[in-house]
XYZ file of C-alpha atoms in Angstrom:
304
model
C -32.956 -6.216 -18.194
C -36.346 -4.564 -19.221
C -38.269 -7.716 -17.766
C -36.088 -7.272 -14.485
C -36.986 -3.625 -14.230
C -40.711 -4.433 -14.867
C -40.819 -6.915 -12.253
C -39.375 -4.495 -9.848
C -41.790 -1.707 -10.626
C -44.585 -4.431 -9.940
C -43.136 -5.202 -6.631
C -42.860 -8.891 -7.834
C -39.542 -9.103 -6.101
C -39.345 -13.042 -6.410
C -39.871 -12.694 -10.235
C -37.347 -9.931 -10.403
C -34.638 -12.279 -8.588
C -35.732 -15.278 -10.957
C -35.466 -13.293 -14.152
C -31.994 -11.622 -12.954
C -30.549 -14.994 -12.302
C -31.546 -16.166 -15.608
C -30.074 -13.122 -17.388
C -26.843 -13.552 -15.618
C -26.338 -16.868 -17.015
C -26.050 -15.297 -20.277
C -24.201 -12.062 -18.992
C -22.161 -13.046 -15.742
C -20.254 -9.762 -15.851
C -23.322 -7.487 -15.842
C -22.968 -5.057 -12.701
C -26.561 -3.651 -13.333
C -28.048 -7.120 -13.246
C -26.135 -7.965 -9.796
C -27.406 -4.563 -8.740
C -31.118 -5.077 -9.600
C -31.062 -8.597 -8.062
C -29.462 -6.962 -4.913
C -32.405 -4.517 -4.750
C -34.846 -7.480 -4.987
C -33.282 -9.373 -2.328
C -33.314 -6.304 -0.092
C -37.232 -5.763 -0.677
C -37.490 -9.837 0.310
C -35.436 -9.165 3.598
C -32.721 -11.376 2.323
C -29.791 -9.081 3.311
C -26.932 -11.972 2.906
C -27.888 -12.519 -0.700
C -28.320 -8.672 -1.254
C -24.992 -8.223 0.038
C -23.078 -10.689 -1.927
C -25.000 -9.214 -5.169
C -23.926 -5.578 -4.223
C -20.394 -6.721 -3.653
C -20.174 -8.331 -7.133
C -21.753 -5.162 -8.545
C -18.996 -2.938 -6.956
C -16.249 -5.195 -8.239
C -17.819 -5.164 -12.015
C -18.963 -1.654 -12.102
C -17.120 0.485 -14.830
C -18.601 3.836 -13.868
C -18.561 5.736 -10.813
C -22.197 6.240 -10.514
C -23.072 2.639 -10.741
C -20.406 1.799 -7.927
C -22.060 4.472 -5.850
C -25.303 2.733 -6.024
C -24.045 -0.634 -5.495
C -22.227 0.951 -2.368
C -25.524 2.025 -1.130
C -26.989 -1.446 -1.526
C -24.208 -2.711 0.538
C -24.937 -0.097 3.143
C -28.413 -1.151 3.448
C -27.776 -4.824 3.482
C -25.364 -4.370 6.228
C -28.022 -2.227 8.118
C -30.424 -5.181 7.840
C -27.810 -7.496 9.223
C -27.332 -5.123 12.425
C -23.907 -4.389 11.145
C -24.011 -0.589 11.584
C -20.436 0.214 11.531
C -19.924 -1.533 8.178
C -23.045 0.072 6.955
C -21.917 3.549 7.867
C -18.434 2.991 6.006
C -20.415 1.637 2.857
C -22.762 4.509 2.722
C -19.759 6.987 2.975
C -18.221 5.138 -0.176
C -21.486 5.684 -1.806
C -21.378 9.485 -1.006
C -17.609 9.475 -2.354
C -18.957 7.847 -5.407
C -21.511 10.816 -5.990
C -24.352 8.344 -5.798
C -27.545 10.169 -6.945
C -30.169 7.741 -5.446
C -32.747 9.979 -3.911
C -32.981 7.404 -0.731
C -29.425 8.000 0.112
C -30.219 10.879 2.518
C -32.768 8.860 4.355
C -30.337 5.880 4.802
C -27.715 8.069 5.912
C -29.853 9.618 8.479
C -30.948 6.130 9.778
C -27.379 4.921 9.975
C -26.157 7.771 11.375
C -28.998 7.684 14.084
C -28.466 4.221 14.717
C -24.665 4.566 15.332
C -25.255 7.423 17.818
C -27.944 5.236 19.653
C -25.361 2.415 19.995
C -22.768 4.863 21.097
C -25.015 6.046 23.826
C -25.771 2.401 25.085
C -22.200 1.310 25.183
C -20.171 2.590 27.994
C -16.495 2.715 26.785
C -13.785 2.794 29.659
C -11.613 5.803 29.572
C -8.310 3.412 29.321
C -9.884 1.130 26.599
C -7.655 0.609 23.730
C -9.003 1.313 20.059
C -10.167 -1.815 18.352
C -8.238 -2.041 15.102
C -10.199 -2.882 11.987
C -9.688 -6.405 10.764
C -7.100 -6.529 8.117
C -7.108 -8.853 4.918
C -4.296 -11.072 5.076
C -1.635 -10.955 2.446
C 1.835 -12.739 1.570
C 4.446 -11.965 -0.869
C 7.863 -13.062 -2.245
C 10.203 -11.820 -4.998
C 12.412 -13.690 -7.486
C 14.877 -11.408 -9.207
C 12.955 -8.394 -10.950
C 9.618 -10.142 -10.281
C 7.185 -9.732 -7.363
C 4.146 -11.902 -6.455
C 1.679 -10.813 -3.981
C -1.410 -13.086 -2.880
C -4.257 -11.414 -1.063
C -6.383 -13.650 0.627
C -10.207 -12.944 0.056
C -12.223 -15.932 0.181
C -14.911 -16.487 -2.499
C -13.855 -13.282 -4.711
C -15.622 -13.448 -8.123
C -13.386 -13.905 -10.945
C -14.304 -10.424 -12.220
C -13.315 -8.852 -9.117
C -11.835 -5.213 -10.018
C -8.155 -4.860 -9.116
C -6.392 -1.487 -9.616
C -2.626 -1.470 -9.845
C -0.441 1.845 -10.273
C 3.179 2.593 -9.936
C 3.219 2.621 -5.904
C -0.424 1.211 -5.035
C -2.643 -1.891 -5.305
C -6.426 -1.364 -4.539
C -9.377 -3.864 -4.529
C -12.270 -1.324 -4.158
C -15.010 -4.013 -3.452
C -12.988 -5.295 -0.374
C -11.825 -1.664 0.765
C -8.164 -3.088 0.248
C -5.377 -0.694 -0.180
C -1.551 -1.456 -0.225
C 0.934 1.247 -0.767
C 3.990 -0.366 -2.067
C 7.524 0.395 -0.744
C 8.968 0.557 -4.199
C 7.769 1.545 -7.466
C 6.729 -1.019 -10.161
C 5.627 -1.413 -13.655
C 1.916 -1.363 -13.826
C 1.761 -2.665 -17.448
C 3.664 -5.925 -16.385
C 0.827 -6.873 -13.944
C -0.970 -10.165 -14.121
C -3.847 -11.115 -12.059
C -5.095 -14.587 -11.221
C -8.112 -15.094 -8.914
C -7.826 -18.669 -7.714
C -9.979 -19.305 -4.488
C -9.177 -18.496 -1.716
C -6.927 -15.787 -3.021
C -5.976 -13.088 -5.595
C -2.529 -13.446 -6.772
C -0.863 -10.491 -8.216
C 2.408 -10.720 -10.344
C 4.317 -7.748 -11.653
C 8.091 -6.349 -12.166
C 10.011 -3.931 -10.327
C 10.494 -0.501 -11.869
C 14.294 -0.953 -11.088
C 16.326 -3.757 -10.212
C 17.131 -4.400 -6.309
C 16.255 -6.393 -3.553
C 12.983 -5.291 -1.620
C 13.331 -5.406 2.071
C 9.693 -5.000 2.712
C 6.558 -4.853 0.470
C 4.470 -1.838 1.960
C 5.348 1.368 3.138
C 5.443 2.131 6.826
C 4.916 5.367 8.740
C 8.765 5.052 9.721
C 9.298 5.563 5.818
C 8.066 9.111 6.060
C 10.345 9.973 8.872
C 13.576 11.843 7.840
C 16.733 10.384 8.909
C 18.399 11.988 11.866
C 21.867 11.974 10.551
C 22.287 10.635 7.055
C 25.517 8.516 6.525
C 27.094 6.687 3.606
C 26.211 2.945 3.731
C 28.549 0.997 6.085
C 30.770 4.276 7.091
C 32.239 4.099 10.379
C 32.685 7.297 12.310
C 35.823 7.462 14.210
C 34.549 10.158 17.010
C 34.513 7.743 19.895
C 32.672 10.145 22.111
C 29.659 10.427 19.741
C 29.454 6.612 18.508
C 27.419 4.192 20.661
C 28.989 1.037 21.149
C 28.009 -2.150 19.257
C 26.107 -4.587 21.386
C 28.862 -7.051 21.339
C 31.728 -4.467 21.530
C 33.676 -6.618 19.029
C 35.079 -5.013 15.943
C 35.723 -8.277 14.245
C 31.912 -9.263 14.923
C 30.937 -5.914 13.190
C 33.407 -6.507 10.280
C 31.972 -9.960 9.695
C 28.440 -8.892 9.996
C 28.859 -6.205 7.223
C 30.978 -8.562 5.137
C 28.313 -11.193 5.306
C 25.683 -9.053 3.925
C 27.814 -7.124 1.180
C 28.059 -8.013 -2.505
C 31.239 -9.431 -4.052
C 32.535 -5.939 -5.142
C 31.841 -4.360 -1.760
C 33.618 -7.605 -0.122
C 36.771 -7.084 -2.226
C 36.727 -3.368 -1.184
C 36.481 -3.998 2.376
C 39.499 -6.385 2.575
C 41.660 -4.258 0.642
C 40.828 -1.008 2.325
C 40.950 -2.645 5.827
C 44.327 -4.385 5.248
C 46.237 -1.710 3.517
C 44.807 0.900 6.036
C 45.958 -1.161 8.952
C 42.286 -1.251 10.242
C 41.936 2.607 10.024
C 39.473 2.540 7.096
C 36.547 0.595 6.209
C 35.043 0.969 2.455
C 32.537 -0.923 0.429
C 33.186 1.264 -2.739
C 35.115 -0.820 -4.882
C 35.145 1.701 -7.604
C 37.104 4.217 -5.525
C 39.192 1.465 -3.591
C 40.561 -0.185 -6.812
C 42.397 2.941 -7.958
C 45.351 2.580 -5.624
C 46.581 1.579 -2.300
C 44.338 2.810 0.785
C 46.396 4.939 3.034
C 46.268 4.644 6.744
C 43.876 7.307 8.140
C 44.295 7.409 12.195
C 41.686 8.549 14.501
C 41.607 12.250 15.306
C 44.497 13.106 17.668
C 46.660 10.388 16.699
C 49.545 10.187 14.116
C 50.607 7.162 11.769
C 54.315 6.053 11.885
C 56.036 3.637 10.056
C 58.109 0.895 12.000
C 61.523 -0.438 10.848
């Protein structure tokens, strides 16, 4: 490392790249070596190589300050590649990581100025829709209590850092964040990086089938009128009709999706109540005969 630093001080950037490459063969997970080589490549006007090294440094960094320095090199590399939007995002991350590099304010000013200049040159139609940020593709499946998530990031280093908590997955080097729809057991997580993806396997915090992997904005909205599962309300005026208008179809749909206990409860409650009650609670229904409960304003009569 000392030889690399000396080459940088002497402005012998080709030598610095050569020495850092040699040392990385011995210490392939050294974030500082990747950072030094990124700096040398930037001085040599090789932004693509510098960007690759900076991203490796970000993923390998174990302390926030070093990660901030690496994010600054990402910003400079993006700037040299004329990708001002990405440069602005990267330098913001450098600030969040409390980067103390004395050149950060200078680069921040240059990137902000370039962003402003481009905004003035491009006329945006008033009715133009905002362009969504390209998202990283992911896939998932579940078997029993285990969930497997594949995050498709091409050429991710085997040392890529993945943060897994009870309700979130983060890959800082690629600005990837996934808020999980259900809690998991982080201690059970296994990470396997096999190109072109990062595969994560973990166990659910509690048993049950997941209908979706990630949280959605709708998950935060309160229900307008909470009801027990499969509970049918008999107030005809307030209840919208099913699309089919067929009670039999409604029953069959619920029955098909229910577990065995719920199916037993449905059959017993529906038959014994002459179709006036539909319950999926077997613990309650199994206690005795289900009485007839007619709609409001009507009276049940026994026929002889």
